[in-house]
PDB file of C-alpha atoms and ligand atoms in Angstrom:
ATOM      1  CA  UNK A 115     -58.856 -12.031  13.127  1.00  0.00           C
ATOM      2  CA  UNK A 116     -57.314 -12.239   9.616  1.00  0.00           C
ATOM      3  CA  UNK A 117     -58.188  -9.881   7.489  1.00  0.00           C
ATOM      4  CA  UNK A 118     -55.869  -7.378   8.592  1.00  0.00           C
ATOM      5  CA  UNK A 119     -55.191  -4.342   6.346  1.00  0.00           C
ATOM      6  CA  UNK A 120     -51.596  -4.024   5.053  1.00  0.00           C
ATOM      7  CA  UNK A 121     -51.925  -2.307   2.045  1.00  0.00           C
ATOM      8  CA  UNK A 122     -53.428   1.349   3.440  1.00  0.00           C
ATOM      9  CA  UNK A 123     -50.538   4.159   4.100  1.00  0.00           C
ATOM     10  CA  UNK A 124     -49.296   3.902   7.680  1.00  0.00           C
ATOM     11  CA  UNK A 125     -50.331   6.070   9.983  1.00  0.00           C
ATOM     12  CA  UNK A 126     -47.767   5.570  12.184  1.00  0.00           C
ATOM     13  CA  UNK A 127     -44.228   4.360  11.788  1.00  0.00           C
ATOM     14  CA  UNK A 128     -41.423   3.846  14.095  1.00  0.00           C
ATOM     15  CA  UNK A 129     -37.169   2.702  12.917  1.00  0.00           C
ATOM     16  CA  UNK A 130     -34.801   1.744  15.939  1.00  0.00           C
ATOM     17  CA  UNK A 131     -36.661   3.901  19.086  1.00  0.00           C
ATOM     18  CA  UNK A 132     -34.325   4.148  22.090  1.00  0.00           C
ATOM     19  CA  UNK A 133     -35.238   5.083  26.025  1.00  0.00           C
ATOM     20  CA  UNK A 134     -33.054   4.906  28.957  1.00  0.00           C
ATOM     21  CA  UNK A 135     -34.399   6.149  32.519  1.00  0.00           C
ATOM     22  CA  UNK A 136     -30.930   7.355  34.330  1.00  0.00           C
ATOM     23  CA  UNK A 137     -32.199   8.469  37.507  1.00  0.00           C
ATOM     24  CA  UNK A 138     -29.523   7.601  40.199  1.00  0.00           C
ATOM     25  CA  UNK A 139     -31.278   4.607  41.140  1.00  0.00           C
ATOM     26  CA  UNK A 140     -29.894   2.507  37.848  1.00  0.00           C
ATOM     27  CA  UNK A 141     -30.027   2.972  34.203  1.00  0.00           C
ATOM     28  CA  UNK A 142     -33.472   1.475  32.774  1.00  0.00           C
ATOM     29  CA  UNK A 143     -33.163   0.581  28.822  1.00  0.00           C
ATOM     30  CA  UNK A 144     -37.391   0.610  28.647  1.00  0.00           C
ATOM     31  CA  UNK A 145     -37.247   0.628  24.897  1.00  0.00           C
ATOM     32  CA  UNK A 146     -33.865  -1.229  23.430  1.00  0.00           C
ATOM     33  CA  UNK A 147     -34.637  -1.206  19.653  1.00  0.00           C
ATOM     34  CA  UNK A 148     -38.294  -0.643  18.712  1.00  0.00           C
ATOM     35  CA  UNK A 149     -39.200  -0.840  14.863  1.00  0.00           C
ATOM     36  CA  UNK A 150     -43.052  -0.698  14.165  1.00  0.00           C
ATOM     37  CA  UNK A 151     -45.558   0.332  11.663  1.00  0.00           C
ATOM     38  CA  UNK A 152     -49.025   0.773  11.838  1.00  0.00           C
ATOM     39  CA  UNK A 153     -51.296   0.680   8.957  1.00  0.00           C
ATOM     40  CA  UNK A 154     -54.439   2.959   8.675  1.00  0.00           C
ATOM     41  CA  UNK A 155     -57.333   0.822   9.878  1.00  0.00           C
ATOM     42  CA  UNK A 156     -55.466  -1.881  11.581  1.00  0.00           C
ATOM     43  CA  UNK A 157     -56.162  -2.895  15.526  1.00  0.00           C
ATOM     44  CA  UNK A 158     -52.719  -3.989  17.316  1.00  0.00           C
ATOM     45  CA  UNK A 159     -52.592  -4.993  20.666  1.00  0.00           C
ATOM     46  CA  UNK A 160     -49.506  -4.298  22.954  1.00  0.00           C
ATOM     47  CA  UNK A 161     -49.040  -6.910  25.860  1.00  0.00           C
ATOM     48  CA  UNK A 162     -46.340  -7.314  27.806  1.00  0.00           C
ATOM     49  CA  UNK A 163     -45.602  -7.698  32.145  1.00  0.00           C
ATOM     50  CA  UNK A 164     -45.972  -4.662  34.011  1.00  0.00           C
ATOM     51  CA  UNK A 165     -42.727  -2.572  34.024  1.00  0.00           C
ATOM     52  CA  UNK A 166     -41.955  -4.013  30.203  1.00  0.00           C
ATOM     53  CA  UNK A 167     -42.160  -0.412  28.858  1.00  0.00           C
ATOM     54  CA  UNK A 168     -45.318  -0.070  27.484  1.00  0.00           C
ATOM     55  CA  UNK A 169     -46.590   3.054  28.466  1.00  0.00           C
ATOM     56  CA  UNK A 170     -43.555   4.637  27.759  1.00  0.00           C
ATOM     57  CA  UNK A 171     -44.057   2.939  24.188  1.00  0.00           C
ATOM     58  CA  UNK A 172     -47.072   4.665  23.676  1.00  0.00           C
ATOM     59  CA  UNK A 173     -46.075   8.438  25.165  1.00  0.00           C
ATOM     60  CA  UNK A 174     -43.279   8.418  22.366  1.00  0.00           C
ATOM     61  CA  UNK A 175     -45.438   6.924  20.007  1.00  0.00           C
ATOM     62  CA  UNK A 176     -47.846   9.659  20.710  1.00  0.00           C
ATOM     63  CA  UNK A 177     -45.647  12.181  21.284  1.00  0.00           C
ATOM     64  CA  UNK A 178     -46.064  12.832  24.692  1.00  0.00           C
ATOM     65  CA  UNK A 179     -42.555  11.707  24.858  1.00  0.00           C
ATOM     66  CA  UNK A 180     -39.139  11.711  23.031  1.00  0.00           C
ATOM     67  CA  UNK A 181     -36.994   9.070  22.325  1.00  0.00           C
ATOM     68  CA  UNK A 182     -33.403   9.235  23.119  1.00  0.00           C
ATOM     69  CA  UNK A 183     -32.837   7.916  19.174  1.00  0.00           C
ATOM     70  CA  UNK A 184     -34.534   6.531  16.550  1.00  0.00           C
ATOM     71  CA  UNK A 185     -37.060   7.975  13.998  1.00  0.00           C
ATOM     72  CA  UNK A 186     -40.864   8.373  13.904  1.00  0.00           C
ATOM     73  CA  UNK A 187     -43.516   9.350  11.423  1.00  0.00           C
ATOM     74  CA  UNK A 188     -47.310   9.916  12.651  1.00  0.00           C
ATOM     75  CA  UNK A 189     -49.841  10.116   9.349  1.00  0.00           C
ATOM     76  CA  UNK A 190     -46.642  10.162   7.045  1.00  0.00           C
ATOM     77  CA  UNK A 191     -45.493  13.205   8.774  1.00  0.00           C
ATOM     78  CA  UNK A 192     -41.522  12.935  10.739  1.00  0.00           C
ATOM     79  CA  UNK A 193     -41.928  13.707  14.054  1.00  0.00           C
ATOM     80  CA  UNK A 194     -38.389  14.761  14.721  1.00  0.00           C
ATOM     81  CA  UNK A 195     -36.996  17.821  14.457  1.00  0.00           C
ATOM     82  CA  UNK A 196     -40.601  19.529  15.073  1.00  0.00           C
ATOM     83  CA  UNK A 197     -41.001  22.279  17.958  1.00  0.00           C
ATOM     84  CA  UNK A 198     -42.869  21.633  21.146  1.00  0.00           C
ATOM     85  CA  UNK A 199     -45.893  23.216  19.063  1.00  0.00           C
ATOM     86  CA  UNK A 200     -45.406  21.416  15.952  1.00  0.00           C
ATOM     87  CA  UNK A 201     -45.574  18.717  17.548  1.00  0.00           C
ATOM     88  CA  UNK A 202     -48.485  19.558  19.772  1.00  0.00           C
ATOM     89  CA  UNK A 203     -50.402  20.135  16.282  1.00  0.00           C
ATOM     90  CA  UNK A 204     -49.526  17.025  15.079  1.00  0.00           C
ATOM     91  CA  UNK A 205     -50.278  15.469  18.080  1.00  0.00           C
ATOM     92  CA  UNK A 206     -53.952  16.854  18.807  1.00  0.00           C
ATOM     93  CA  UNK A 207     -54.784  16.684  14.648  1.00  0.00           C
ATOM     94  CA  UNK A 208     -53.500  12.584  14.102  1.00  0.00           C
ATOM     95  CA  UNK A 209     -54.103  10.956  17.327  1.00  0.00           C
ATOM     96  CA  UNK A 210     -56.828  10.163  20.204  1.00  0.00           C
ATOM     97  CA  UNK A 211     -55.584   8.638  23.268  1.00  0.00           C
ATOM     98  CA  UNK A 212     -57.579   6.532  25.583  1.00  0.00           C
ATOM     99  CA  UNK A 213     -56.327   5.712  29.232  1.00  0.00           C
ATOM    100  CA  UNK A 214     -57.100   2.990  32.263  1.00  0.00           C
ATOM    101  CA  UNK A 215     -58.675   5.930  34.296  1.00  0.00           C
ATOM    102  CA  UNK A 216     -61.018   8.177  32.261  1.00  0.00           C
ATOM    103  CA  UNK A 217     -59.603  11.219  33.025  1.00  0.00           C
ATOM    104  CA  UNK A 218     -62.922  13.133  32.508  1.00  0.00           C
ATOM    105  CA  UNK A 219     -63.754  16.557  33.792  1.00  0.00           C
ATOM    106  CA  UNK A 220     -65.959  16.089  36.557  1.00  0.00           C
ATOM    107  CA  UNK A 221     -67.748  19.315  36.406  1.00  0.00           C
ATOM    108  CA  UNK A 222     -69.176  19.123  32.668  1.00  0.00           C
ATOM    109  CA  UNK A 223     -71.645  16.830  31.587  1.00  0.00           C
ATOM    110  CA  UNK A 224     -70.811  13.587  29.431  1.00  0.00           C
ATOM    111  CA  UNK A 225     -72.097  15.435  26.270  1.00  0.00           C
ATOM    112  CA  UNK A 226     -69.154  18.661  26.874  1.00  0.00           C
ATOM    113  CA  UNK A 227     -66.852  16.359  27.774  1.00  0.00           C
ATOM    114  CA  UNK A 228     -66.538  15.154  24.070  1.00  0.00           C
ATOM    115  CA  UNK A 229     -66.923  18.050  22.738  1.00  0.00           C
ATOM    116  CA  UNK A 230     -63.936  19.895  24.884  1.00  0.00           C
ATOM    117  CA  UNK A 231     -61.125  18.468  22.497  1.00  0.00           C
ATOM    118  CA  UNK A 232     -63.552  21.100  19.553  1.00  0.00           C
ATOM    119  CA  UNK A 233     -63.893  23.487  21.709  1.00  0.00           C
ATOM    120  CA  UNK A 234     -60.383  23.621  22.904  1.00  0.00           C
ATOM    121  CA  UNK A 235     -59.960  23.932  19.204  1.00  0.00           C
ATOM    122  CA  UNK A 236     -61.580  27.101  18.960  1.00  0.00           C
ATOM    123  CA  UNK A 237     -64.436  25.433  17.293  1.00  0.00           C
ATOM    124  CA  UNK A 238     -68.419  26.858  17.888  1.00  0.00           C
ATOM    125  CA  UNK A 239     -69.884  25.901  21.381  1.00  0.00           C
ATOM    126  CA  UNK A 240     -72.935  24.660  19.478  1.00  0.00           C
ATOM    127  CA  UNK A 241     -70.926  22.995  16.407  1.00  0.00           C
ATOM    128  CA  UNK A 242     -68.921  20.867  18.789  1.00  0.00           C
ATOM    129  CA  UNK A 243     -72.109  19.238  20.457  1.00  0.00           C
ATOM    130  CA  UNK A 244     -73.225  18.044  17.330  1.00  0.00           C
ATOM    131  CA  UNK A 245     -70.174  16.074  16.566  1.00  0.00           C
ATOM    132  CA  UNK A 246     -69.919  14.957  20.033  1.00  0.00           C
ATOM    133  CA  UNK A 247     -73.589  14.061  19.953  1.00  0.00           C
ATOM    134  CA  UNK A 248     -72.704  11.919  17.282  1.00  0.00           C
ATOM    135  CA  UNK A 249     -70.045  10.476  18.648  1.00  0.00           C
ATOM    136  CA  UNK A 250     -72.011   9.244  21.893  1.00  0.00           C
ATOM    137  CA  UNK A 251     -74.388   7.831  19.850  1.00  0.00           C
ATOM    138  CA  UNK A 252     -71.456   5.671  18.440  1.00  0.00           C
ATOM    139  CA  UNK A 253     -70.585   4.711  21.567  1.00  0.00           C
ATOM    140  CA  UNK A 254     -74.093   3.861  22.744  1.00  0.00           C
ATOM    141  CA  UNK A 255     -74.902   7.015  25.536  1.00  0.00           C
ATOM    142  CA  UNK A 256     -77.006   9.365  23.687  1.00  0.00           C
ATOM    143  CA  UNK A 257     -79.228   8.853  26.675  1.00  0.00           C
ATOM    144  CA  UNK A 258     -76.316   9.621  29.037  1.00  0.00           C
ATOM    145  CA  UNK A 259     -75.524  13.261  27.489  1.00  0.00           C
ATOM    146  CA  UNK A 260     -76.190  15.384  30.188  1.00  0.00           C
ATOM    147  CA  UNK A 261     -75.145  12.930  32.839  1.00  0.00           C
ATOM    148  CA  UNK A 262     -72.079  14.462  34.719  1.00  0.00           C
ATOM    149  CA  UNK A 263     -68.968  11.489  35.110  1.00  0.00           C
ATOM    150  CA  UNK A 264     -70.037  10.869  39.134  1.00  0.00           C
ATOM    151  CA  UNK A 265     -73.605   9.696  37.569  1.00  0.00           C
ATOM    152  CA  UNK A 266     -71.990   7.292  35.187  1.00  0.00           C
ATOM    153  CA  UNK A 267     -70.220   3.684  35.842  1.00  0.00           C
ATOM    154  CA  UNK A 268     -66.971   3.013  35.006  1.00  0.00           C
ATOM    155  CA  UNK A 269     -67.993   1.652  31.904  1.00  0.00           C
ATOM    156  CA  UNK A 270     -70.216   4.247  30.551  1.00  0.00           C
ATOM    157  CA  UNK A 271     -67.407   6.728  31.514  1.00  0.00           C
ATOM    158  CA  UNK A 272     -64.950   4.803  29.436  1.00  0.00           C
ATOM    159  CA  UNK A 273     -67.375   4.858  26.374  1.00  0.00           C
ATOM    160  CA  UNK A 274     -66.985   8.578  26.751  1.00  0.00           C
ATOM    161  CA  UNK A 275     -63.150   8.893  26.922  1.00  0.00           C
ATOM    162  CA  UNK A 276     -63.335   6.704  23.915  1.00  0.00           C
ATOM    163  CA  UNK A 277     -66.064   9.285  22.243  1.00  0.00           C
ATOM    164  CA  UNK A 278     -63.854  12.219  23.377  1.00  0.00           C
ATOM    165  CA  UNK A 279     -60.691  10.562  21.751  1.00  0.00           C
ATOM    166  CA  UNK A 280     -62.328  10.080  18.704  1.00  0.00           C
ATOM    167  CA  UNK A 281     -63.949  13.134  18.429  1.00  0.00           C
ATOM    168  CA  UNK A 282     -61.589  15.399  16.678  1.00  0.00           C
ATOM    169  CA  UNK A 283     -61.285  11.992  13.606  1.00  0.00           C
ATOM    170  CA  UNK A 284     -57.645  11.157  14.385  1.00  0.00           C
ATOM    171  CA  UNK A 285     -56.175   8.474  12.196  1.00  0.00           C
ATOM    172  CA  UNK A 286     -55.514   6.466  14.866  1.00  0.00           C
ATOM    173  CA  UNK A 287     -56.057   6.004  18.674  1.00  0.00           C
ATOM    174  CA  UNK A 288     -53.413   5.038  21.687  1.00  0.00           C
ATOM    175  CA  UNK A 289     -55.646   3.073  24.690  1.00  0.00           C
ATOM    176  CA  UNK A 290     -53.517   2.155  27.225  1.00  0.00           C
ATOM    177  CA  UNK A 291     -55.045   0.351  29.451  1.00  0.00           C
ATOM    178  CA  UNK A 292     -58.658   1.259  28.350  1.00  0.00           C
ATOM    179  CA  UNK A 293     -59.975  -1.745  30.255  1.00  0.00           C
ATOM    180  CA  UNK A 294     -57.845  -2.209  33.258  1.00  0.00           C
ATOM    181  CA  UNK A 295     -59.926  -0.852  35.509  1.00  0.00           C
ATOM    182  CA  UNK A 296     -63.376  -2.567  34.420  1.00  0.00           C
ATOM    183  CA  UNK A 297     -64.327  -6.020  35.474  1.00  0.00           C
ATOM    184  CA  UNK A 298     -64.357  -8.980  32.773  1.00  0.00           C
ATOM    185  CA  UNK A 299     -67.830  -8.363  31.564  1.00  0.00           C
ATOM    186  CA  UNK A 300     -67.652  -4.779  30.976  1.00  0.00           C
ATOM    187  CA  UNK A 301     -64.493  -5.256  30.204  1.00  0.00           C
ATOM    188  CA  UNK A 302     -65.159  -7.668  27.136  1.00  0.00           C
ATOM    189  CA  UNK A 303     -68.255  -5.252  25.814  1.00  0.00           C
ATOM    190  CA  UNK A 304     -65.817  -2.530  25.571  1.00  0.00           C
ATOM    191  CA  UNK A 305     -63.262  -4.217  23.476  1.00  0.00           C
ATOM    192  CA  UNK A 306     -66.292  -5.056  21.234  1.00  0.00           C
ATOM    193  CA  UNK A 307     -66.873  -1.658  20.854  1.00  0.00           C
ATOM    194  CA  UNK A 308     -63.295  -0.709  19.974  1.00  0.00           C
ATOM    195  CA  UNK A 309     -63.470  -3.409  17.290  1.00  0.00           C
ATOM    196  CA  UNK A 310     -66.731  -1.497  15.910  1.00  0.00           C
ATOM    197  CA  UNK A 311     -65.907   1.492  16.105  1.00  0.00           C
ATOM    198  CA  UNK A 312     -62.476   0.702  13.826  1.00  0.00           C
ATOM    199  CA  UNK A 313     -64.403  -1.198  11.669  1.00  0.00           C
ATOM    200  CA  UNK A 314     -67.008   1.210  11.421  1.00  0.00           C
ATOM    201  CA  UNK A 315     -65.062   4.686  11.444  1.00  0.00           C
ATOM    202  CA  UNK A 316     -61.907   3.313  10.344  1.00  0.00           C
ATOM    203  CA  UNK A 317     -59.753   4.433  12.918  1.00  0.00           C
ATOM    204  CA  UNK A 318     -56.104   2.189  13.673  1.00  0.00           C
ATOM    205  CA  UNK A 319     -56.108   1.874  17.448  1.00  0.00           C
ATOM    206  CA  UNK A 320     -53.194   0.407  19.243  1.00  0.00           C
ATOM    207  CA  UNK A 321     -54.124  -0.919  22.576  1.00  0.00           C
ATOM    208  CA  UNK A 322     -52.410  -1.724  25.451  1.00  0.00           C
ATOM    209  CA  UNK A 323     -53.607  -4.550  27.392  1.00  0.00           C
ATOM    210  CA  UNK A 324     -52.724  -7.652  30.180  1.00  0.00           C
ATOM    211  CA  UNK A 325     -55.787  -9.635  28.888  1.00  0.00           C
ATOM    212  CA  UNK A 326     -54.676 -11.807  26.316  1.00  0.00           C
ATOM    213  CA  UNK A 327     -58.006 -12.865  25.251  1.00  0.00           C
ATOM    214  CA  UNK A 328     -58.547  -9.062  24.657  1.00  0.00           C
ATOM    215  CA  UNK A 329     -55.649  -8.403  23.111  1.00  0.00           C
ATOM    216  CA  UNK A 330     -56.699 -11.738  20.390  1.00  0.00           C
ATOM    217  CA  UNK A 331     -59.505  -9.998  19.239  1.00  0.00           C
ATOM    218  CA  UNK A 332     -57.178  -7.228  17.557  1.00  0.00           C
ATOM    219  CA  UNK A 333     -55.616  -8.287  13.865  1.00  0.00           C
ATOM    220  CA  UNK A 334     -52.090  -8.616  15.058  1.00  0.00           C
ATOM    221  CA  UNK A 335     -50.670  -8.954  18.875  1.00  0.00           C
ATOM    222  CA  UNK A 336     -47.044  -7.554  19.738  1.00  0.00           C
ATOM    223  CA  UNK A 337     -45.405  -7.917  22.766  1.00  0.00           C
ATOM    224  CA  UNK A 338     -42.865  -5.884  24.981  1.00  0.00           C
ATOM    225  CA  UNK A 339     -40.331  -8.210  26.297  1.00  0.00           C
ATOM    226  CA  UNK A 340     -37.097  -6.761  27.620  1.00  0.00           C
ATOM    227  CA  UNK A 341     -36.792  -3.397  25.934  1.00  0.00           C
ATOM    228  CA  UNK A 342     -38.026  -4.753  22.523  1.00  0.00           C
ATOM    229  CA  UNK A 343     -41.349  -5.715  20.792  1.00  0.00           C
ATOM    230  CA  UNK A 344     -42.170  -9.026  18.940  1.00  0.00           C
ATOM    231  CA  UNK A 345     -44.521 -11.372  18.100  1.00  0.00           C
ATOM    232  CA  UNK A 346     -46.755 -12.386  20.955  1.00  0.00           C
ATOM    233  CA  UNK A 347     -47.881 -15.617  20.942  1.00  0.00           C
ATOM    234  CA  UNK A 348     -51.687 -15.292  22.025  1.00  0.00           C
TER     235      UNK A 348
HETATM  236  P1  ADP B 612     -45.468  -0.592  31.675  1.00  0.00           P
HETATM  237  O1  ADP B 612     -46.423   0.423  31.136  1.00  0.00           O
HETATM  238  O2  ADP B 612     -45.208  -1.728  30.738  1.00  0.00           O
HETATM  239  O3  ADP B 612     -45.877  -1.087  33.031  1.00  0.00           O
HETATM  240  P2  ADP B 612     -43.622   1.645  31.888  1.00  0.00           P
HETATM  241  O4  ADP B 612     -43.390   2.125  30.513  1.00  0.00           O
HETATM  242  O5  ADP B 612     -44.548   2.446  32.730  1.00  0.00           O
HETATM  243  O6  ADP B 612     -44.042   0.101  31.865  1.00  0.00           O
HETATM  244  O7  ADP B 612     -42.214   1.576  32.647  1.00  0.00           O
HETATM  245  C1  ADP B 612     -41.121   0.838  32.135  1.00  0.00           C
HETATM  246  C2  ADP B 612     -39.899   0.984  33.059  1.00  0.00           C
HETATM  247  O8  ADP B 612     -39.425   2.308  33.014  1.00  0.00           O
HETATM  248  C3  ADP B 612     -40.192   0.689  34.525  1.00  0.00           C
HETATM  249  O9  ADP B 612     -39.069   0.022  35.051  1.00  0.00           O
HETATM  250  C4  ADP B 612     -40.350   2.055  35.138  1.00  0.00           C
HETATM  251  O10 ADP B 612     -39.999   2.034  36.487  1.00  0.00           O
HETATM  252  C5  ADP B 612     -39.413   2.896  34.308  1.00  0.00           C
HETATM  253  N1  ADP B 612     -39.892   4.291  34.180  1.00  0.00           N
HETATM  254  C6  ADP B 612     -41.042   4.692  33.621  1.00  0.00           C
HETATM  255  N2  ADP B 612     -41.161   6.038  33.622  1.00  0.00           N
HETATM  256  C7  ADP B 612     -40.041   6.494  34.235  1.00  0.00           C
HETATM  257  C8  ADP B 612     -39.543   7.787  34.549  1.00  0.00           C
HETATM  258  N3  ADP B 612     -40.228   8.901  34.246  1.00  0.00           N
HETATM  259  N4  ADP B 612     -38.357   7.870  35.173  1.00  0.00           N
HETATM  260  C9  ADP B 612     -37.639   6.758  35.481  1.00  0.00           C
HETATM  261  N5  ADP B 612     -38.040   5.524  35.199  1.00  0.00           N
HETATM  262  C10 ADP B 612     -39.220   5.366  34.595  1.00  0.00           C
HETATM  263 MG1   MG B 613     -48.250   1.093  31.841  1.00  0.00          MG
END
């Protein structure tokens, strides 16, 4: 794809991001010198081998982790030098995350799964199921709502991690993974469905993926080689 947007406000931005793993075994450097930014509505897909650092990419990109140096700003806001619960808040109100296994609750249905990240929120019981409502019907399962996970395939339940993530309107959603666990065809419908739904809602999304041909259908394709992210040429 071409028409990538540059010109919106980034909603994420990252200047010289550090990582080492010490743990007796052997220092790891897993990020070396990352620089990024991510522009509202844009799609960028992270590739790289396994063990190239990109989950740990993502958790300090999401703040589920801290670098060991370098700066970050999520939705123009600096990330460092916030408390555990500033940057919990920061977290839960900018960003959705997506993983390879779904990670629903087993015991609520598809339709309360959504809506937890609302209710979690404080929000009304019967507010939240309207929004998530909606947001299944984005994702094509309005007539899986009160299916529980067990009833759905691994497809379907990925379609509602992705309606969860997006639930609460973050600017922008981490997927690592998302399809790593589906086979080819289901894979390929649900990266066609992450391309709608930021085309549609407008969210940035940056996805981690092996699949190249995946990862070509995003506007611009990075990958983690050695500790550091560039071009990837897919
Ligand atoms: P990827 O997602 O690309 O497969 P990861 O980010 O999971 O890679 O891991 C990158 C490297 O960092 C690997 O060598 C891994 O063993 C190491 N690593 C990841 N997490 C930890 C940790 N908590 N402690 C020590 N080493 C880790
Ligand atoms: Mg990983």
């Amino acid at each position: 794809m071409t028409d990538a947007p540059t010109q919106a406000a980034p909603v994420l931005r990252a200047e010289h991001l550090q990582k080492t793993y010490d743990e007796g075994t052997g220092r790891v450097d897993v990020l070396r010198d990352i620089s990024l930014t991510v522009h509202a509505r844009e799609m960028l897909a992270i590739i790289g081998a396994s063990g190239s650092g990109k989950s740990t990419l993502l958790h300090v990109l999401g703040l589920l982790d801290q670098p060991d140096q370098g700066r970050l700003w999520v939705a123009g806001q600096a990330a460092d030098g916030l408390s555990e619960r500033q940057r919990s808040r920061l977290r839960n109100q900018s960003l959705g995350f997506v993983y390879q296994f779904h990670h629903l609750l087993p015991e609520f249905t598809a339709l309360d799964n959504v809506a937890m990240p609302l209710i979690v929120r404080r929000m009304r019981r019967a507010a939240a199921r309207q929004q998530a409502r909606q947001l299944l019907d984005q994702v094509g399962l309005s007539q899986r709502a009160t299916h529980f996970p067990g009833q759905l395939s691994g497809g379907e339940r990925q379609r509602v991690a992705l309606a969860r993530s997006l639930v609460t309107q973050p600017a922008c959603v981490l997927a690592d993974e998302p399809t790593g666990n589906l086979d080819r065809h289901t894979a390929d419908a649900m990266f066609t469905l992450l391309r709608r739904v930021n085309q549609d809602l407008g969210t940035a999304f940056i996805i981690v993926t092996h699949d190249p041909a995946l990862a070509a259908l995003a506007h611009r394709q990075l990958e983690m080689q050695a500790g550091r992210l560039q071009a990837a040429g897919c």
